[in-house]
Amino acid sequence: DDNISYFDNCTFTTNDKYFQDGHQQYQIYMWDVDGVEIRGCDFLNEIAEPVLADLGAAIYSTDATYTVKEAACAVSPCDDSTSIRGYYRGIEAANTSSLPLLDIAVTKTIFEDNVRGVLLSNVAHSAITLNRMQIDNAATTETYGFYLADGADYQVEENLFK
């Protein structure tokens, strides 16, 4: 059964006032859950981290199905997209088994100033549509927008890469 949990219009911020030594790996970590919705949320990593890989990920999942999308709006036109800014990876999913139906859907999400946008590893039946991807970090050759590894039956349409 689908999980009824959701995140709606939340702001996740990591900054230099973070209470622990080191860095925070993920804002949301999901393992073996189905149907979580993330709608119209802002993920902001404002830490001035000299080691790019230590910037973490906004969302990390293992064997999970979920949707990242815009919030529902009462008026039209509406621009209440989810935004992910300042991470090493915006979204990373690593499945150990192929899940049925639609594993992960990312739509109308804005990715800015991330080293890597989305990594889907062993994820079948995913949809990556109508997103804006802007990677400004020219300090490394390791950057990418979307990386699909060992996936099948995916849909990638109408994304804007800058």
PDB file of C-alpha atoms in Angstrom:
ATOM      1  CA  ASP A   1       0.000   0.000   0.000  1.00  0.00           C
ATOM      2  CA  ASP A   2       1.075   3.558  -0.667  1.00  0.00           C
ATOM      3  CA  ASN A   3       2.387   5.561   2.224  1.00  0.00           C
ATOM      4  CA  ILE A   4       0.136   8.532   3.009  1.00  0.00           C
ATOM      5  CA  SER A   5       3.065  10.698   4.122  1.00  0.00           C
ATOM      6  CA  TYR A   6       3.871  13.912   2.307  1.00  0.00           C
ATOM      7  CA  PHE A   7       5.997  17.047   2.559  1.00  0.00           C
ATOM      8  CA  ASP A   8       4.063  20.113   1.429  1.00  0.00           C
ATOM      9  CA  ASN A   9       5.679  23.581   1.038  1.00  0.00           C
ATOM     10  CA  CYS A  10       8.512  22.773   3.467  1.00  0.00           C
ATOM     11  CA  THR A  11      11.893  24.495   3.576  1.00  0.00           C
ATOM     12  CA  PHE A  12      14.975  22.422   4.372  1.00  0.00           C
ATOM     13  CA  THR A  13      18.026  24.614   5.011  1.00  0.00           C
ATOM     14  CA  THR A  14      21.526  23.578   5.958  1.00  0.00           C
ATOM     15  CA  ASN A  15      23.886  26.415   6.823  1.00  0.00           C
ATOM     16  CA  ASP A  16      27.036  27.116   8.814  1.00  0.00           C
ATOM     17  CA  LYS A  17      24.978  27.214  12.027  1.00  0.00           C
ATOM     18  CA  TYR A  18      24.334  23.472  11.775  1.00  0.00           C
ATOM     19  CA  PHE A  19      24.671  22.072  15.298  1.00  0.00           C
ATOM     20  CA  GLN A  20      27.007  19.134  14.593  1.00  0.00           C
ATOM     21  CA  ASP A  21      30.602  18.944  13.493  1.00  0.00           C
ATOM     22  CA  GLY A  22      31.017  17.910   9.901  1.00  0.00           C
ATOM     23  CA  HIS A  23      28.179  17.947   7.425  1.00  0.00           C
ATOM     24  CA  GLN A  24      24.649  16.662   7.014  1.00  0.00           C
ATOM     25  CA  GLN A  25      24.432  13.917   4.400  1.00  0.00           C
ATOM     26  CA  TYR A  26      20.735  14.172   3.457  1.00  0.00           C
ATOM     27  CA  GLN A  27      17.702  16.332   4.113  1.00  0.00           C
ATOM     28  CA  ILE A  28      15.308  13.456   3.404  1.00  0.00           C
ATOM     29  CA  TYR A  29      16.329   9.786   3.527  1.00  0.00           C
ATOM     30  CA  MET A  30      13.808   7.133   2.471  1.00  0.00           C
ATOM     31  CA  TRP A  31      14.264   3.400   2.674  1.00  0.00           C
ATOM     32  CA  ASP A  32      11.685   0.828   1.578  1.00  0.00           C
ATOM     33  CA  VAL A  33       8.714   3.202   1.518  1.00  0.00           C
ATOM     34  CA  ASP A  34       6.097   3.602  -1.205  1.00  0.00           C
ATOM     35  CA  GLY A  35       4.177   6.629  -2.392  1.00  0.00           C
ATOM     36  CA  VAL A  36       5.671   9.542  -0.432  1.00  0.00           C
ATOM     37  CA  GLU A  37       4.965  12.923  -2.057  1.00  0.00           C
ATOM     38  CA  ILE A  38       7.285  15.933  -1.876  1.00  0.00           C
ATOM     39  CA  ARG A  39       5.361  18.983  -3.134  1.00  0.00           C
ATOM     40  CA  GLY A  40       6.584  22.556  -3.519  1.00  0.00           C
ATOM     41  CA  CYS A  41       9.487  22.217  -1.085  1.00  0.00           C
ATOM     42  CA  ASP A  42      12.732  24.208  -1.010  1.00  0.00           C
ATOM     43  CA  PHE A  43      16.010  22.434  -0.294  1.00  0.00           C
ATOM     44  CA  LEU A  44      18.811  24.936   0.366  1.00  0.00           C
ATOM     45  CA  ASN A  45      22.388  24.036   1.180  1.00  0.00           C
ATOM     46  CA  GLU A  46      24.158  27.249   2.178  1.00  0.00           C
ATOM     47  CA  ILE A  47      27.303  25.721   3.692  1.00  0.00           C
ATOM     48  CA  ALA A  48      30.570  27.020   2.243  1.00  0.00           C
ATOM     49  CA  GLU A  49      32.073  23.527   1.958  1.00  0.00           C
ATOM     50  CA  PRO A  50      35.487  23.263   0.319  1.00  0.00           C
ATOM     51  CA  VAL A  51      35.064  19.527  -0.424  1.00  0.00           C
ATOM     52  CA  LEU A  52      32.325  19.202  -3.046  1.00  0.00           C
ATOM     53  CA  ALA A  53      31.409  15.606  -2.185  1.00  0.00           C
ATOM     54  CA  ASP A  54      30.686  16.738   1.414  1.00  0.00           C
ATOM     55  CA  LEU A  55      27.777  18.912   0.250  1.00  0.00           C
ATOM     56  CA  GLY A  56      25.474  15.889   0.563  1.00  0.00           C
ATOM     57  CA  ALA A  57      22.168  15.289  -1.181  1.00  0.00           C
ATOM     58  CA  ALA A  58      18.753  16.854  -0.732  1.00  0.00           C
ATOM     59  CA  ILE A  59      16.958  13.516  -1.157  1.00  0.00           C
ATOM     60  CA  TYR A  60      18.442  10.023  -0.907  1.00  0.00           C
ATOM     61  CA  SER A  61      16.487   6.798  -1.244  1.00  0.00           C
ATOM     62  CA  THR A  62      16.916   3.041  -1.334  1.00  0.00           C
ATOM     63  CA  ASP A  63      14.111   0.809  -2.624  1.00  0.00           C
ATOM     64  CA  ALA A  64      11.570   3.613  -2.361  1.00  0.00           C
ATOM     65  CA  THR A  65       8.876   5.008  -4.613  1.00  0.00           C
ATOM     66  CA  TYR A  66       8.056   8.691  -4.420  1.00  0.00           C
ATOM     67  CA  THR A  67       7.131  11.824  -6.311  1.00  0.00           C
ATOM     68  CA  VAL A  68       8.891  15.197  -6.272  1.00  0.00           C
ATOM     69  CA  LYS A  69       6.709  17.877  -7.856  1.00  0.00           C
ATOM     70  CA  GLU A  70       5.180  21.337  -7.590  1.00  0.00           C
ATOM     71  CA  ALA A  71       2.697  22.216  -4.879  1.00  0.00           C
ATOM     72  CA  ALA A  72      -0.981  22.408  -5.677  1.00  0.00           C
ATOM     73  CA  CYS A  73      -2.051  25.980  -6.378  1.00  0.00           C
ATOM     74  CA  ALA A  74      -5.457  27.585  -6.054  1.00  0.00           C
ATOM     75  CA  VAL A  75      -4.824  30.080  -8.860  1.00  0.00           C
ATOM     76  CA  SER A  76      -3.418  29.779 -12.354  1.00  0.00           C
ATOM     77  CA  PRO A  77      -0.784  30.319 -13.572  1.00  0.00           C
ATOM     78  CA  CYS A  78       1.098  28.784 -10.675  1.00  0.00           C
ATOM     79  CA  ASP A  79       4.844  28.580 -10.160  1.00  0.00           C
ATOM     80  CA  ASP A  80       5.270  26.754  -6.880  1.00  0.00           C
ATOM     81  CA  SER A  81       7.946  24.306  -8.007  1.00  0.00           C
ATOM     82  CA  THR A  82      10.158  22.304  -5.729  1.00  0.00           C
ATOM     83  CA  SER A  83      13.686  23.757  -5.748  1.00  0.00           C
ATOM     84  CA  ILE A  84      16.970  22.059  -4.904  1.00  0.00           C
ATOM     85  CA  ARG A  85      20.023  24.302  -4.563  1.00  0.00           C
ATOM     86  CA  GLY A  86      23.644  23.912  -3.441  1.00  0.00           C
ATOM     87  CA  TYR A  87      24.094  20.142  -3.055  1.00  0.00           C
ATOM     88  CA  TYR A  88      26.577  17.630  -4.380  1.00  0.00           C
ATOM     89  CA  ARG A  89      23.571  15.651  -5.640  1.00  0.00           C
ATOM     90  CA  GLY A  90      20.036  16.925  -5.727  1.00  0.00           C
ATOM     91  CA  ILE A  91      18.395  13.498  -5.747  1.00  0.00           C
ATOM     92  CA  GLU A  92      20.071  10.108  -5.485  1.00  0.00           C
ATOM     93  CA  ALA A  93      18.193   6.819  -5.665  1.00  0.00           C
ATOM     94  CA  ALA A  94      19.851   3.420  -5.427  1.00  0.00           C
ATOM     95  CA  ASN A  95      17.534   0.440  -5.620  1.00  0.00           C
ATOM     96  CA  THR A  96      18.583  -3.090  -4.760  1.00  0.00           C
ATOM     97  CA  SER A  97      15.563  -4.556  -6.564  1.00  0.00           C
ATOM     98  CA  SER A  98      13.232  -3.446  -9.314  1.00  0.00           C
ATOM     99  CA  LEU A  99      10.000  -2.124  -7.889  1.00  0.00           C
ATOM    100  CA  PRO A 100       6.622  -2.379  -9.652  1.00  0.00           C
ATOM    101  CA  LEU A 101       4.896   0.426 -11.508  1.00  0.00           C
ATOM    102  CA  LEU A 102       6.294   3.957 -11.200  1.00  0.00           C
ATOM    103  CA  ASP A 103       9.343   4.035  -8.935  1.00  0.00           C
ATOM    104  CA  ILE A 104      10.292   7.715  -8.913  1.00  0.00           C
ATOM    105  CA  ALA A 105       8.749  10.747 -10.615  1.00  0.00           C
ATOM    106  CA  VAL A 106      10.439  14.155 -10.617  1.00  0.00           C
ATOM    107  CA  THR A 107       8.477  16.909 -12.320  1.00  0.00           C
ATOM    108  CA  LYS A 108       8.541  20.722 -12.367  1.00  0.00           C
ATOM    109  CA  THR A 109      11.568  20.848 -10.087  1.00  0.00           C
ATOM    110  CA  ILE A 110      14.273  23.515 -10.274  1.00  0.00           C
ATOM    111  CA  PHE A 111      17.864  22.355  -9.772  1.00  0.00           C
ATOM    112  CA  GLU A 112      20.401  25.189  -9.287  1.00  0.00           C
ATOM    113  CA  ASP A 113      24.063  25.280  -8.261  1.00  0.00           C
ATOM    114  CA  ASN A 114      24.279  21.538  -7.612  1.00  0.00           C
ATOM    115  CA  VAL A 115      27.343  19.585  -8.727  1.00  0.00           C
ATOM    116  CA  ARG A 116      25.113  16.735  -9.905  1.00  0.00           C
ATOM    117  CA  GLY A 117      21.366  16.877 -10.434  1.00  0.00           C
ATOM    118  CA  VAL A 118      19.723  13.442 -10.318  1.00  0.00           C
ATOM    119  CA  LEU A 119      21.250   9.953 -10.129  1.00  0.00           C
ATOM    120  CA  LEU A 120      18.880   7.019 -10.571  1.00  0.00           C
ATOM    121  CA  SER A 121      20.661   3.691 -10.128  1.00  0.00           C
ATOM    122  CA  ASN A 122      18.769   0.462 -10.859  1.00  0.00           C
ATOM    123  CA  VAL A 123      15.499   2.403 -10.955  1.00  0.00           C
ATOM    124  CA  ALA A 124      12.883   1.154 -13.401  1.00  0.00           C
ATOM    125  CA  HIS A 125       9.718   2.941 -14.479  1.00  0.00           C
ATOM    126  CA  SER A 126      10.888   6.449 -13.541  1.00  0.00           C
ATOM    127  CA  ALA A 127       9.713   9.754 -15.011  1.00  0.00           C
ATOM    128  CA  ILE A 128      11.873  12.891 -15.176  1.00  0.00           C
ATOM    129  CA  THR A 129       9.784  15.601 -16.847  1.00  0.00           C
ATOM    130  CA  LEU A 130       9.410  19.387 -17.080  1.00  0.00           C
ATOM    131  CA  ASN A 131      12.415  20.174 -14.846  1.00  0.00           C
ATOM    132  CA  ARG A 132      14.928  23.055 -15.018  1.00  0.00           C
ATOM    133  CA  MET A 133      18.561  22.095 -14.540  1.00  0.00           C
ATOM    134  CA  GLN A 134      21.254  24.748 -14.111  1.00  0.00           C
ATOM    135  CA  ILE A 135      24.708  23.601 -13.057  1.00  0.00           C
ATOM    136  CA  ASP A 136      27.042  26.540 -12.491  1.00  0.00           C
ATOM    137  CA  ASN A 137      29.916  24.800 -10.752  1.00  0.00           C
ATOM    138  CA  ALA A 138      32.699  24.782 -13.348  1.00  0.00           C
ATOM    139  CA  ALA A 139      35.312  23.815 -10.721  1.00  0.00           C
ATOM    140  CA  THR A 140      34.938  20.129 -11.562  1.00  0.00           C
ATOM    141  CA  THR A 141      34.414  17.961 -14.621  1.00  0.00           C
ATOM    142  CA  GLU A 142      32.191  15.632 -12.596  1.00  0.00           C
ATOM    143  CA  THR A 143      28.995  17.606 -13.169  1.00  0.00           C
ATOM    144  CA  TYR A 144      25.843  16.316 -14.809  1.00  0.00           C
ATOM    145  CA  GLY A 145      22.134  16.997 -14.957  1.00  0.00           C
ATOM    146  CA  PHE A 146      20.600  13.507 -14.977  1.00  0.00           C
ATOM    147  CA  TYR A 147      22.400  10.183 -14.810  1.00  0.00           C
ATOM    148  CA  LEU A 148      20.426   6.984 -15.326  1.00  0.00           C
ATOM    149  CA  ALA A 149      22.401   3.821 -14.469  1.00  0.00           C
ATOM    150  CA  ASP A 150      21.008   0.332 -15.056  1.00  0.00           C
ATOM    151  CA  GLY A 151      17.461   1.637 -15.433  1.00  0.00           C
ATOM    152  CA  ALA A 152      14.686   0.584 -17.755  1.00  0.00           C
ATOM    153  CA  ASP A 153      11.297   1.836 -18.894  1.00  0.00           C
ATOM    154  CA  TYR A 154      12.029   5.453 -18.005  1.00  0.00           C
ATOM    155  CA  GLN A 155      10.514   8.656 -19.378  1.00  0.00           C
ATOM    156  CA  VAL A 156      12.671  11.779 -19.756  1.00  0.00           C
ATOM    157  CA  GLU A 157      10.851  14.644 -21.494  1.00  0.00           C
ATOM    158  CA  GLU A 158      10.714  18.432 -21.725  1.00  0.00           C
ATOM    159  CA  ASN A 159      13.579  19.187 -19.326  1.00  0.00           C
ATOM    160  CA  LEU A 160      15.598  22.403 -19.723  1.00  0.00           C
ATOM    161  CA  PHE A 161      19.383  22.153 -19.258  1.00  0.00           C
ATOM    162  CA  LYS A 162      21.546  25.286 -18.916  1.00  0.00           C
TER     163      LYS A 162
END
